[in-house]
Short mmCIF file of C-alpha atoms and ligand atoms in Angstrom, two decimals:
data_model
loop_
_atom_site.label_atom_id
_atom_site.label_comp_id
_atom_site.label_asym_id
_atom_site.label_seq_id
_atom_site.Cartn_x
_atom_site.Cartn_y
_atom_site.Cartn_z
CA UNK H 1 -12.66 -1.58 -26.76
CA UNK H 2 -14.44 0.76 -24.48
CA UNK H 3 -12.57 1.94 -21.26
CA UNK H 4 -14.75 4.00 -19.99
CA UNK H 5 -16.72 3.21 -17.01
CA UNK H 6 -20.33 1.74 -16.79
CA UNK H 7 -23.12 4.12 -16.02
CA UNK H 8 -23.28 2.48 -12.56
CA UNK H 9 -19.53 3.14 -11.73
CA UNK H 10 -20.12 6.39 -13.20
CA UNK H 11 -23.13 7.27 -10.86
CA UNK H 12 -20.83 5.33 -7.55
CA UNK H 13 -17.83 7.93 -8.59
CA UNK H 14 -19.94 11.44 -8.46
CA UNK H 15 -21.20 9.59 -4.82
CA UNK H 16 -18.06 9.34 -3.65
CA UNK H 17 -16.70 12.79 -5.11
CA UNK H 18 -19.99 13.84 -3.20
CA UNK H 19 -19.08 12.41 0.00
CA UNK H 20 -15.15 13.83 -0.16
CA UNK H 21 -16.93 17.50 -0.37
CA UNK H 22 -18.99 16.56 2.25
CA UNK H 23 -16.23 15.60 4.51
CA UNK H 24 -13.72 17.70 3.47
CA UNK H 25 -11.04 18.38 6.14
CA UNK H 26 -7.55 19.88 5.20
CA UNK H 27 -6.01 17.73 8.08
CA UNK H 28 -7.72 14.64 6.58
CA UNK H 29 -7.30 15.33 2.98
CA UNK H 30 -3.60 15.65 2.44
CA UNK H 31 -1.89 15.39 -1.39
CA UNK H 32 1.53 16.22 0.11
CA UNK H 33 1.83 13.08 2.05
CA UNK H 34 1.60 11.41 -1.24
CA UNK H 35 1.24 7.80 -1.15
CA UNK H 36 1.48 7.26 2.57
CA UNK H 37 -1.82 9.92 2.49
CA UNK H 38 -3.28 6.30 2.71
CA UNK H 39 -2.85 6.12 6.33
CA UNK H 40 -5.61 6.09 8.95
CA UNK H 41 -3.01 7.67 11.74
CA UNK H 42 -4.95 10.44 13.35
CA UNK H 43 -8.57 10.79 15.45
CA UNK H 44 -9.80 12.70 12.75
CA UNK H 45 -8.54 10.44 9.59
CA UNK H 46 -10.02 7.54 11.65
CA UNK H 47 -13.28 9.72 12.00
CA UNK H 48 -13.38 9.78 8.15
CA UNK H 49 -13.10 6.28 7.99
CA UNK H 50 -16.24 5.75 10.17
CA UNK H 51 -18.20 7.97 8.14
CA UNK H 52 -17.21 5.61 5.23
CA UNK H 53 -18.01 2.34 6.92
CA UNK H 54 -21.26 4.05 7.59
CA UNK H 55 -21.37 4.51 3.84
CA UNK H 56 -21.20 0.73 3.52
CA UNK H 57 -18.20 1.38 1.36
CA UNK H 58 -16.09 -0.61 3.53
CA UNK H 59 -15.96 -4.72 1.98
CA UNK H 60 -17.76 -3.73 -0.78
CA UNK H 61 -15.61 -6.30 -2.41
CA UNK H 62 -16.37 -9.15 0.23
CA UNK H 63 -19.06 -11.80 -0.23
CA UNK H 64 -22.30 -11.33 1.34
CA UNK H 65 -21.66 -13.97 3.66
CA UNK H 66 -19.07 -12.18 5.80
CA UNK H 67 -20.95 -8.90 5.70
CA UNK H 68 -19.65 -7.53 2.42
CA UNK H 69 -21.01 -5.72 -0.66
CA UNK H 70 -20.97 -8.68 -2.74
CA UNK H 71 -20.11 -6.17 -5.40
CA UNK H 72 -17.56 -5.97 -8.41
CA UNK H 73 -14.24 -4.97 -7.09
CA UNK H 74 -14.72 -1.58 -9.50
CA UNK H 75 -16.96 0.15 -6.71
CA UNK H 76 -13.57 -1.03 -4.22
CA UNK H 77 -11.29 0.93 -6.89
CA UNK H 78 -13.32 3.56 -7.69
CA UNK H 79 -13.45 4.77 -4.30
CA UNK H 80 -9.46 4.21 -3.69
CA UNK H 81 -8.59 6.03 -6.46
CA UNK H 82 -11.20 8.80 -5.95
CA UNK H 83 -9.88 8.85 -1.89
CA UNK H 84 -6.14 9.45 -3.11
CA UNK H 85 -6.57 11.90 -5.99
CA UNK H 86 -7.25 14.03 -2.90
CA UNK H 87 -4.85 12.68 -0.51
CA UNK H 88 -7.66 11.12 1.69
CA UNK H 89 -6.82 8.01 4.02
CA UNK H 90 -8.10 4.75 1.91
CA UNK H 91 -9.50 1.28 2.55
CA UNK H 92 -6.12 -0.60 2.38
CA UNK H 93 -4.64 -3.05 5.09
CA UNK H 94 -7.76 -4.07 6.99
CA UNK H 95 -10.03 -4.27 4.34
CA UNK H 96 -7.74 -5.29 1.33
CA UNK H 97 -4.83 -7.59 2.93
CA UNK H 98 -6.01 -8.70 6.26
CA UNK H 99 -9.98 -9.22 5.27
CA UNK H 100 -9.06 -10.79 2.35
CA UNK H 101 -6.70 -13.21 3.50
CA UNK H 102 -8.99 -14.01 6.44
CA UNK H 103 -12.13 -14.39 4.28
CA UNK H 104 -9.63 -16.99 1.99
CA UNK H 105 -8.00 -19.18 4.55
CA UNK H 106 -9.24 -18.24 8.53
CA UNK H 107 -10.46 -19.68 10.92
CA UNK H 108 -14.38 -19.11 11.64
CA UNK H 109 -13.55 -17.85 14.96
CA UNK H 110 -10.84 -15.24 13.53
CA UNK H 111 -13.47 -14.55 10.80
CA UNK H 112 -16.17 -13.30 13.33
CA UNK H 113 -13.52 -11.76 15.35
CA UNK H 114 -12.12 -9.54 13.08
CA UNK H 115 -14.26 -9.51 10.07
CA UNK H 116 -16.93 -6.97 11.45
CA UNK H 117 -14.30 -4.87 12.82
CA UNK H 118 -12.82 -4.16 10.03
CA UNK H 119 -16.13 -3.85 8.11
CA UNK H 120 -16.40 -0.73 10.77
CA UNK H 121 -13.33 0.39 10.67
CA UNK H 122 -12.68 0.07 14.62
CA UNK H 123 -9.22 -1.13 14.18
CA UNK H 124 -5.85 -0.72 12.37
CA UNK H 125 -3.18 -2.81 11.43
CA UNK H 126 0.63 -3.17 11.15
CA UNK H 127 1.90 -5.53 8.88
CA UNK H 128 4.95 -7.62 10.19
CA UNK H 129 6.98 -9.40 7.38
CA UNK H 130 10.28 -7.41 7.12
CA UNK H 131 13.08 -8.21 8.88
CA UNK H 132 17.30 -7.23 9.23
CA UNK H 133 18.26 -9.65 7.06
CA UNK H 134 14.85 -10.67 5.21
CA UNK H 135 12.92 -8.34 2.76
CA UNK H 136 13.30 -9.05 -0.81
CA UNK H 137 13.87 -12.60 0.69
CA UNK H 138 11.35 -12.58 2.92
CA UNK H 139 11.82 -16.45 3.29
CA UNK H 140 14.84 -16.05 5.31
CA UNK H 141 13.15 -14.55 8.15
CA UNK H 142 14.27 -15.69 11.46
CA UNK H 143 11.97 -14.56 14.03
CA UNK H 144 10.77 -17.21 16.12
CA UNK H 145 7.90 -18.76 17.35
CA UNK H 146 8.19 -21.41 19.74
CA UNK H 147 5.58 -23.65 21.26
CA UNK H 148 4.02 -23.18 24.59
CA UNK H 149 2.16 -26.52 24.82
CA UNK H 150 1.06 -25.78 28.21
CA UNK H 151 -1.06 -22.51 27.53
CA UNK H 152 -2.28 -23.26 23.92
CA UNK H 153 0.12 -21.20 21.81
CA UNK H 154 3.37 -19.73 21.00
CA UNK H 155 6.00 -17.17 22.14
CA UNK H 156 7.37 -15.12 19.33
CA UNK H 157 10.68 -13.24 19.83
CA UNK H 158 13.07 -11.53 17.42
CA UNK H 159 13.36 -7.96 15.10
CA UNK H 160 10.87 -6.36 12.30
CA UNK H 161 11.82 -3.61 10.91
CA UNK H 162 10.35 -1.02 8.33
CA UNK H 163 6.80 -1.67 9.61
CA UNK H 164 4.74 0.96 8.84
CA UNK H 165 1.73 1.94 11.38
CA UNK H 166 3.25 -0.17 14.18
CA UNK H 167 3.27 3.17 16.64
CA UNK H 168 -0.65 3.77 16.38
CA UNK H 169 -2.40 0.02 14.73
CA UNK H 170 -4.34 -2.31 17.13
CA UNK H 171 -2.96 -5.59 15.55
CA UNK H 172 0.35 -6.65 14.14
CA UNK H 173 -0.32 -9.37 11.25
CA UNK H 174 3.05 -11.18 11.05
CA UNK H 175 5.35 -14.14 10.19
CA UNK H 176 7.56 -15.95 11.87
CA UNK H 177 9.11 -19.17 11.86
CA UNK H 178 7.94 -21.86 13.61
CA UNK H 179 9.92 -24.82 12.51
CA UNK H 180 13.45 -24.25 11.50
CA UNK H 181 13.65 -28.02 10.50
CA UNK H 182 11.40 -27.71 7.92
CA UNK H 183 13.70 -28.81 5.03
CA UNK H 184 13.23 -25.28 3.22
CA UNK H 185 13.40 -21.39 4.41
CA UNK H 186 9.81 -21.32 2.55
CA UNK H 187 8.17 -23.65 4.81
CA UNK H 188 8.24 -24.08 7.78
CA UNK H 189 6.53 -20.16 8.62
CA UNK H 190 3.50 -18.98 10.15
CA UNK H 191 1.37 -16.14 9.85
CA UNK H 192 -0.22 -14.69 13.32
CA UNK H 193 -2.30 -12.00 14.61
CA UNK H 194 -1.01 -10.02 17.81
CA UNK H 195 -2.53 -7.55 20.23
CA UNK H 196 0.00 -4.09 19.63
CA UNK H 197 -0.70 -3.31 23.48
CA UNK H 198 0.82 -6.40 25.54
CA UNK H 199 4.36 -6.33 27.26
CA UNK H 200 7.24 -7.15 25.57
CA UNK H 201 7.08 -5.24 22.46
CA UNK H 202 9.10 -2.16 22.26
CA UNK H 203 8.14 0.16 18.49
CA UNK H 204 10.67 2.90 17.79
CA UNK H 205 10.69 5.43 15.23
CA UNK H 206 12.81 4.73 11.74
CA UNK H 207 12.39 8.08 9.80
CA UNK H 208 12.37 7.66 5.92
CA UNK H 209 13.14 9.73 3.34
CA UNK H 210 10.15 10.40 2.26
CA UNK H 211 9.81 12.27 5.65
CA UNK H 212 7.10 9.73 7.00
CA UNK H 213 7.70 7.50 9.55
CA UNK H 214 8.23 3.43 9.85
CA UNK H 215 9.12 1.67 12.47
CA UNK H 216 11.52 -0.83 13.99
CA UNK H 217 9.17 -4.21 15.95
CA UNK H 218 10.89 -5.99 18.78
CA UNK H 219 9.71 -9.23 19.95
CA UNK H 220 10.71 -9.97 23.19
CA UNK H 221 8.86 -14.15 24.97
CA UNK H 222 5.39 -12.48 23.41
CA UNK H 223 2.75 -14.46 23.53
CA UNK H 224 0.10 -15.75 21.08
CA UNK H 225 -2.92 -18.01 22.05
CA UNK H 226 -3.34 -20.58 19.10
CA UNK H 227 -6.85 -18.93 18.17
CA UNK H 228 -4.72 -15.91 16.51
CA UNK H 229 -3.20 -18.24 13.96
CA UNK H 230 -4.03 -17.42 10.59
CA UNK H 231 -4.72 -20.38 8.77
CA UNK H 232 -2.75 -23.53 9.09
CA UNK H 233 0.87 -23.51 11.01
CA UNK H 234 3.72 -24.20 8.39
CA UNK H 235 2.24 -22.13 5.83
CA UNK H 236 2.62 -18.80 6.08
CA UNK H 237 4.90 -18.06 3.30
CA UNK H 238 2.07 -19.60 0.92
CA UNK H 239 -0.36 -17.10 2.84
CA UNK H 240 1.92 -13.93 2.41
CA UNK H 241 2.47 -14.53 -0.81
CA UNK H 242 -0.42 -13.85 -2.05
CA UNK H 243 -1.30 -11.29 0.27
CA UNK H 244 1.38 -9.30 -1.17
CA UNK H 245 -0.41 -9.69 -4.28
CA UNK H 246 -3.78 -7.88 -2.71
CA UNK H 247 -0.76 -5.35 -1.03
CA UNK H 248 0.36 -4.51 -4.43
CA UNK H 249 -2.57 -4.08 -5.94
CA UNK H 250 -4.97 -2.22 -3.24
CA UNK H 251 -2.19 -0.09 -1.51
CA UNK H 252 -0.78 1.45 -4.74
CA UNK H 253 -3.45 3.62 -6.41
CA UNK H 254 -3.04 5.35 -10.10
CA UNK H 255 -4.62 8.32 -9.16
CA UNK H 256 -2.34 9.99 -6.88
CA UNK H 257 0.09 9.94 -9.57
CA UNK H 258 -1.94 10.99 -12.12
CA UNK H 259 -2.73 14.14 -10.11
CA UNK H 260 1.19 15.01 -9.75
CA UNK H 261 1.55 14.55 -13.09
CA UNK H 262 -1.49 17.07 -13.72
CA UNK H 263 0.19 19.74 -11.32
CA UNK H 264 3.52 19.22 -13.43
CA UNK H 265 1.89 19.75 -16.64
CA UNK H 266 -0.09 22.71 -15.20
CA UNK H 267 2.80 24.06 -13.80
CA UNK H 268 4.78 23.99 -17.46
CA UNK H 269 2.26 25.51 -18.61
CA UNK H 270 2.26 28.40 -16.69
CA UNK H 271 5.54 28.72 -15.55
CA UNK H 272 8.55 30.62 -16.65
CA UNK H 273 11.87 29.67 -16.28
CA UNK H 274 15.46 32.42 -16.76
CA UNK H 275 12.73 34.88 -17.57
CA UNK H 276 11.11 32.83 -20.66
CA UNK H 277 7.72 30.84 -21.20
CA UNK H 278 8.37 27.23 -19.90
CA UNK H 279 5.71 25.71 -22.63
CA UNK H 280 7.86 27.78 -25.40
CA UNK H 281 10.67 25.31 -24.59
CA UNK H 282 10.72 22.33 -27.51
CA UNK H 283 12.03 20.43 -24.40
CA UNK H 284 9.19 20.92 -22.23
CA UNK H 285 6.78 19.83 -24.22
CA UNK H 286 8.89 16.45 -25.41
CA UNK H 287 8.91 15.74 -21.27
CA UNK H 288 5.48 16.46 -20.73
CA UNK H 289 3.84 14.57 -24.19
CA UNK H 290 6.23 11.49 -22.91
CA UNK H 291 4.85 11.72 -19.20
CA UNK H 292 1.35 12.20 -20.41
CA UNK H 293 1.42 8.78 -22.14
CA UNK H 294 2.95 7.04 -19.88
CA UNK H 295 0.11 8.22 -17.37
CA UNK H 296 -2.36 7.02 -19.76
CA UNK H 297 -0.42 3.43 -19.64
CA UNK H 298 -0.58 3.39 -16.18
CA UNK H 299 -4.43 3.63 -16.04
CA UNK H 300 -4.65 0.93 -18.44
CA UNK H 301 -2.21 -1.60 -15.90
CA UNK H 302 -4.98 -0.38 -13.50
CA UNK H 303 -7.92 -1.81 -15.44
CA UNK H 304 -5.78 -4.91 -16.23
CA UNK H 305 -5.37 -5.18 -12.56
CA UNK H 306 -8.91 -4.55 -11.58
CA UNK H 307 -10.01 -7.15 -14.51
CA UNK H 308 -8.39 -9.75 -13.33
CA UNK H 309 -9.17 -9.21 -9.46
CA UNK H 310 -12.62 -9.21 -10.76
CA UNK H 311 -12.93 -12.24 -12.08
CA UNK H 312 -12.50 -13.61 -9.17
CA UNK H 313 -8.34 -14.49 -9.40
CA UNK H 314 -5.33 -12.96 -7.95
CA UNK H 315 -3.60 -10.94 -10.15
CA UNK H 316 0.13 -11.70 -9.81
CA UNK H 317 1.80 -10.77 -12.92
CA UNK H 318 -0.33 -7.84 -13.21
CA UNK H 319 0.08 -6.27 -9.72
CA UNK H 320 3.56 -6.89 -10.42
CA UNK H 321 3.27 -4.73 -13.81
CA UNK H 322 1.46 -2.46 -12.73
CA UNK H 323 3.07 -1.52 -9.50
CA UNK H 324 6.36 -1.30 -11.65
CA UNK H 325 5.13 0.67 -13.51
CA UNK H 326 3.65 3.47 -11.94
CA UNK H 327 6.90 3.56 -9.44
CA UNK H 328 8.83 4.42 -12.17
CA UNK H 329 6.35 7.00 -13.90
CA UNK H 330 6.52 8.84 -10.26
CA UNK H 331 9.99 8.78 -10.56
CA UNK H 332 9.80 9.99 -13.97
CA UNK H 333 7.62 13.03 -12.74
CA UNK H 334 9.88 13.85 -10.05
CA UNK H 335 12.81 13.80 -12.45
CA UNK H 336 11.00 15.97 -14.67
CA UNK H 337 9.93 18.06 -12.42
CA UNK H 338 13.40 18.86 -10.90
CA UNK H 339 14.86 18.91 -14.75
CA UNK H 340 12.93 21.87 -15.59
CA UNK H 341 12.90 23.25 -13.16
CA UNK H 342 16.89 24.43 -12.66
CA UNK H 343 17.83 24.77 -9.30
CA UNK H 344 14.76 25.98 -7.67
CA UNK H 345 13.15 22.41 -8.25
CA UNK H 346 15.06 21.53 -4.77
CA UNK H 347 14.31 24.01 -2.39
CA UNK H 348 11.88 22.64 -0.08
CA UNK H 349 8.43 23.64 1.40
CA UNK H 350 7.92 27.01 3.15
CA UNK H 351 10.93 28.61 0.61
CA UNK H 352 9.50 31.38 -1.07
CA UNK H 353 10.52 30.49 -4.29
CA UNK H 354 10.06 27.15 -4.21
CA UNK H 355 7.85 25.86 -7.06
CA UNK H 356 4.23 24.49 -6.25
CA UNK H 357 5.41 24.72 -2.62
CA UNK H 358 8.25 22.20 -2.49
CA UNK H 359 6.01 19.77 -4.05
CA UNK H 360 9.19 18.79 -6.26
CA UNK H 361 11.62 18.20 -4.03
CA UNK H 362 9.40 16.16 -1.39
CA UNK H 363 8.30 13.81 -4.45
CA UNK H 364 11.64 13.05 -5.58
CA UNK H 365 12.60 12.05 -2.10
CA UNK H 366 9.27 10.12 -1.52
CA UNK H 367 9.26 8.24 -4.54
CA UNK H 368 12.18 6.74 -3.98
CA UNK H 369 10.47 5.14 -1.14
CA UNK H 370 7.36 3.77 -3.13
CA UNK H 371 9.74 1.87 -5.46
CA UNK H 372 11.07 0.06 -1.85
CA UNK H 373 7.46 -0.82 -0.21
CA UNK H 374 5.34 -4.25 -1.14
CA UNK H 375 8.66 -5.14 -2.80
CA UNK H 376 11.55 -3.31 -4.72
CA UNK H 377 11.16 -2.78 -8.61
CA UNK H 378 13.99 -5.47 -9.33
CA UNK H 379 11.29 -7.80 -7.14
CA UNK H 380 8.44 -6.90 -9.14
CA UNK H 381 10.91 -7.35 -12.36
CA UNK H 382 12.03 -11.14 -10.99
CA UNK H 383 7.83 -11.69 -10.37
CA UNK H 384 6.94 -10.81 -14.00
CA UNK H 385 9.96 -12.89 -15.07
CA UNK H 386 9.91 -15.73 -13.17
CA UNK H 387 5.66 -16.03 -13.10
CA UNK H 388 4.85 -14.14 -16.59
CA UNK H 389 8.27 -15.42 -18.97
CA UNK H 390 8.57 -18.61 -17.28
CA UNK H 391 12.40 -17.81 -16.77
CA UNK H 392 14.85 -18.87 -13.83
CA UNK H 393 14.51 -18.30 -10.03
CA UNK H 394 16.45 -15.51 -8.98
CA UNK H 395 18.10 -16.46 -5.64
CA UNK H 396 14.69 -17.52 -4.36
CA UNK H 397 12.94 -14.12 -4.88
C1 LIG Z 401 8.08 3.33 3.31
C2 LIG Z 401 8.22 1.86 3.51
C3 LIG Z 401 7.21 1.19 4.15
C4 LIG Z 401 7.34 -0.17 4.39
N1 LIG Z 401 6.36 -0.80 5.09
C5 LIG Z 401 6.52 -2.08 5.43
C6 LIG Z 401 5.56 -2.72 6.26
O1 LIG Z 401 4.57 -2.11 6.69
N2 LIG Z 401 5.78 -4.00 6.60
C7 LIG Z 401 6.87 -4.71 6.17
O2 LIG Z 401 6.97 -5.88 6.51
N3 LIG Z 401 7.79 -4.12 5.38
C8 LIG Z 401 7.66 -2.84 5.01
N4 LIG Z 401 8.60 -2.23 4.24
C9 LIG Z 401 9.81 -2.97 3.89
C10 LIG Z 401 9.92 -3.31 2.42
O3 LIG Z 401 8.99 -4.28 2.04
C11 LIG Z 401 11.38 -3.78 2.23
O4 LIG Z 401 12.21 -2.66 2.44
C12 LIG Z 401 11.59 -4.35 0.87
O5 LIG Z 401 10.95 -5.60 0.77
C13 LIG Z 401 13.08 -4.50 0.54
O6 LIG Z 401 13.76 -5.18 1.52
P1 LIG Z 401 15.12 -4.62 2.14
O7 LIG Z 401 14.88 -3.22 2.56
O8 LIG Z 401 15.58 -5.60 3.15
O9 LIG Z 401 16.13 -4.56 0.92
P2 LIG Z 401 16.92 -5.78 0.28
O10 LIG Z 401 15.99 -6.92 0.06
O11 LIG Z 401 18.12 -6.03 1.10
O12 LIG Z 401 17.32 -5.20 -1.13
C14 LIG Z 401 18.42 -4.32 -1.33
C15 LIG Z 401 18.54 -4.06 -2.83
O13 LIG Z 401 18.85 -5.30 -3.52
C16 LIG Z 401 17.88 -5.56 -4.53
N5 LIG Z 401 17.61 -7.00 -4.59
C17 LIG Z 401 17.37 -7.81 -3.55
N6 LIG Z 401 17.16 -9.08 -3.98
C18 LIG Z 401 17.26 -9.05 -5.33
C19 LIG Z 401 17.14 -10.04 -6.36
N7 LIG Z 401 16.87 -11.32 -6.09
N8 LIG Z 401 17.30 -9.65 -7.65
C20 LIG Z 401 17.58 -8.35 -7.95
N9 LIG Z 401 17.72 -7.37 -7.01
C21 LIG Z 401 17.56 -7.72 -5.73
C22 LIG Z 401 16.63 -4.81 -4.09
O14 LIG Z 401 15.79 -4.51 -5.18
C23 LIG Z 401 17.23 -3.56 -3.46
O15 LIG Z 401 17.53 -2.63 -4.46
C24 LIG Z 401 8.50 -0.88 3.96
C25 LIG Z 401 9.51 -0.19 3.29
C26 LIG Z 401 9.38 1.16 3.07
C27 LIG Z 401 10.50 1.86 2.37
#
């Protein structure tokens, strides 16, 4: 079995390693952000995303039709994983969940609407599913949506929480119920597409410990014309479903991880710890073989991943592995990290002594976060059961 890439993918990645260089801007290209380095939040991020529409490298993924690439969802990889090995801002919500879901079950009119926006990166989205007292069971969400017969539509009021990007994205893409009669919490739902800048939503600030921010969502009577619902009413659940599958798989890159690993490793092998040779230490060198497998694992649940995507199907079980997966090998890093470490490993950024500049203690805080977003790791564990094993329901989740 050969994994390594075609000559074609080959030639795409020095492009795109030739673009980064190109573009390179410290305030665009940020490692330390690590996985929410994904995020298109300032002028200058959103600047590099233009530059990458211009590229074409936007849909690559997307049939022809709709003003894709037409092209094997490798390029679309490829350039994610090339975009967060350096901590750049990477095609993700618009592109991966939104597009994707539009291009899949849309209207025509919400197709032209949004379709070549995204394609040029002119807008950013927040996505609206979590709730007070629905996230791993996102079926028990309770915002509602009630019909305005009169004006063609529906006015949505109740709480989101945890949304990430709500303080700068254009459009909210969320669920909410709109029949509570429906005979089951999974129907009954629908998915919608709102206008960020209308009255009666209030975003405030819910700081995480990964030091990046998410936000709380409050719905107050707002408003939706029928034209922004996505797909048909009643079945949003269906639709987020397996738009969480594209979440899993196109927000959560290998590479990112790979590259802490790599600053790990080079640190052990340069470092010195109580006056003595860190790669001298039998220990060490147990951690870092173990970490450098598991790394090597990981890229493999990537290909899996891509593979399946490929071939034209969503990959369920696989997202689900691989997602699992590399959450827990960035845990594992962390852990590492801070293990050998001794106490230096916490002191934070800006301490003098503080190895690879705080990079430890930041990543054992933030990943702690990644194994919470697109679903928990006990989610992703009930998915591969449930889906892959064929085993029991798990309280609905
Ligand atoms: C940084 C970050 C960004 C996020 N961005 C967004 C966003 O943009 N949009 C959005 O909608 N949401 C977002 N989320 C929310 C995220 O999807 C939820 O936090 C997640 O789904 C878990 O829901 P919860 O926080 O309500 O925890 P709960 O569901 O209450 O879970 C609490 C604990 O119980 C465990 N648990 C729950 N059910 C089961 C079960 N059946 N079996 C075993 N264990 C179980 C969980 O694994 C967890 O450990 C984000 C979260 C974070 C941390």
């Amino acid at each position: 079995m050969d994994f390594t890439y075609p000559p074609e993918i080959l030639a795409f990645q020095r492009e795109v390693r030739a673009f980064i260089q190109d573009h390179w801007d410290d305030e665009v290209m940020d490692v330390r952000r690590e996985g929410m380095a994904q995020l298109v939040d300032t002028p200058k991020r959103r600047e590099f995303m233009k530059a990458m529409a211009a590229q074409g490298w936007l849909g690559m993924s997307w049939p022809t039709e709709y003003g894709g690439g037409g092209m094997d969802g490798m390029y679309e990889y490829v350039l994610n994983e090339e975009l967060a090995a350096v901590g750049a801002p990477y095609i993700g919500k618009g592109v991966g969940i939104v597009g994707k879901t539009l291009i899949r079950h849309g209207s025509e009119e919400l197709k032209q609407e949004f379709l070549p926006q995204i394609l040029n990166a002119e807008i950013e989205f927040a996505i609206g599913y979590t709730e007070p007292n629905a996230g791993s069971d996102l079926a028990a969400l309770s915002m509602r949506a009630v019909r305005d017969e009169e004006n063609g539509g529906w006015r949505l009021t109740g709480q989101k929480r945890f949304t990430t990007s709500a303080h700068f994205a254009e459009w909210y893409w969320l669920i909410a119920r709109t029949d509570p009669d429906a005979g089951s919490k999974h129907k009954g739902t629908t998915l919608f597409l709102l206008p960020m800048d209308q009255d009666g939503i209030q975003v405030t600030n819910m700081p995480t410990l990964g030091d990046e921010r998410v936000n709380e969502v409050f719905l107050d009577d707002v408003f939706v014309p029928d034209r922004y619902v996505v797909g048909e009413v009643g079945k949003g659940f269906y639709y987020v479903s397996e738009a969480l599958d594209f979440e899993r798989f196109t927000l959560f890159t290998v590479s990112a991880y790979v590259k802490r690993y790599e600053v790990f490793r080079d640190w052990v092998r340069t470092a010195e710890v109580d006056g003595r040779p860190l790669r001298d230490d039998p220990r060490a060198r147990q951690v870092v073989a173990r970490l450098a497998t598991a790394v090597e694992v990981a890229k493999v649940h990537t290909l899996r991943t891509i593979a399946k995507a490929a071939a034209g199907e969503v990959p369920n079980i696989e997202a689900a592995m691989f997602k699992l997966w590399t959450c827990q090998l960035g845990q594992q890093v962390s852990d590492a990290m801070l293990e050998l470490a001794g106490p230096t490993g916490v002191l934070r950024r800006g301490s003098p002594d503080a190895p690879v500049d705080g990079r430890f203690e930041h990543a054992l805080r933030y990943t702690v976060v990644d194994t919470v977003g697109a679903g928990t790791n006990e989610v992703q564990r009930n998915i591969i059961a449930r889906r892959g094993l064929g085993l029991p329901v798990n309280n609905g989740v």
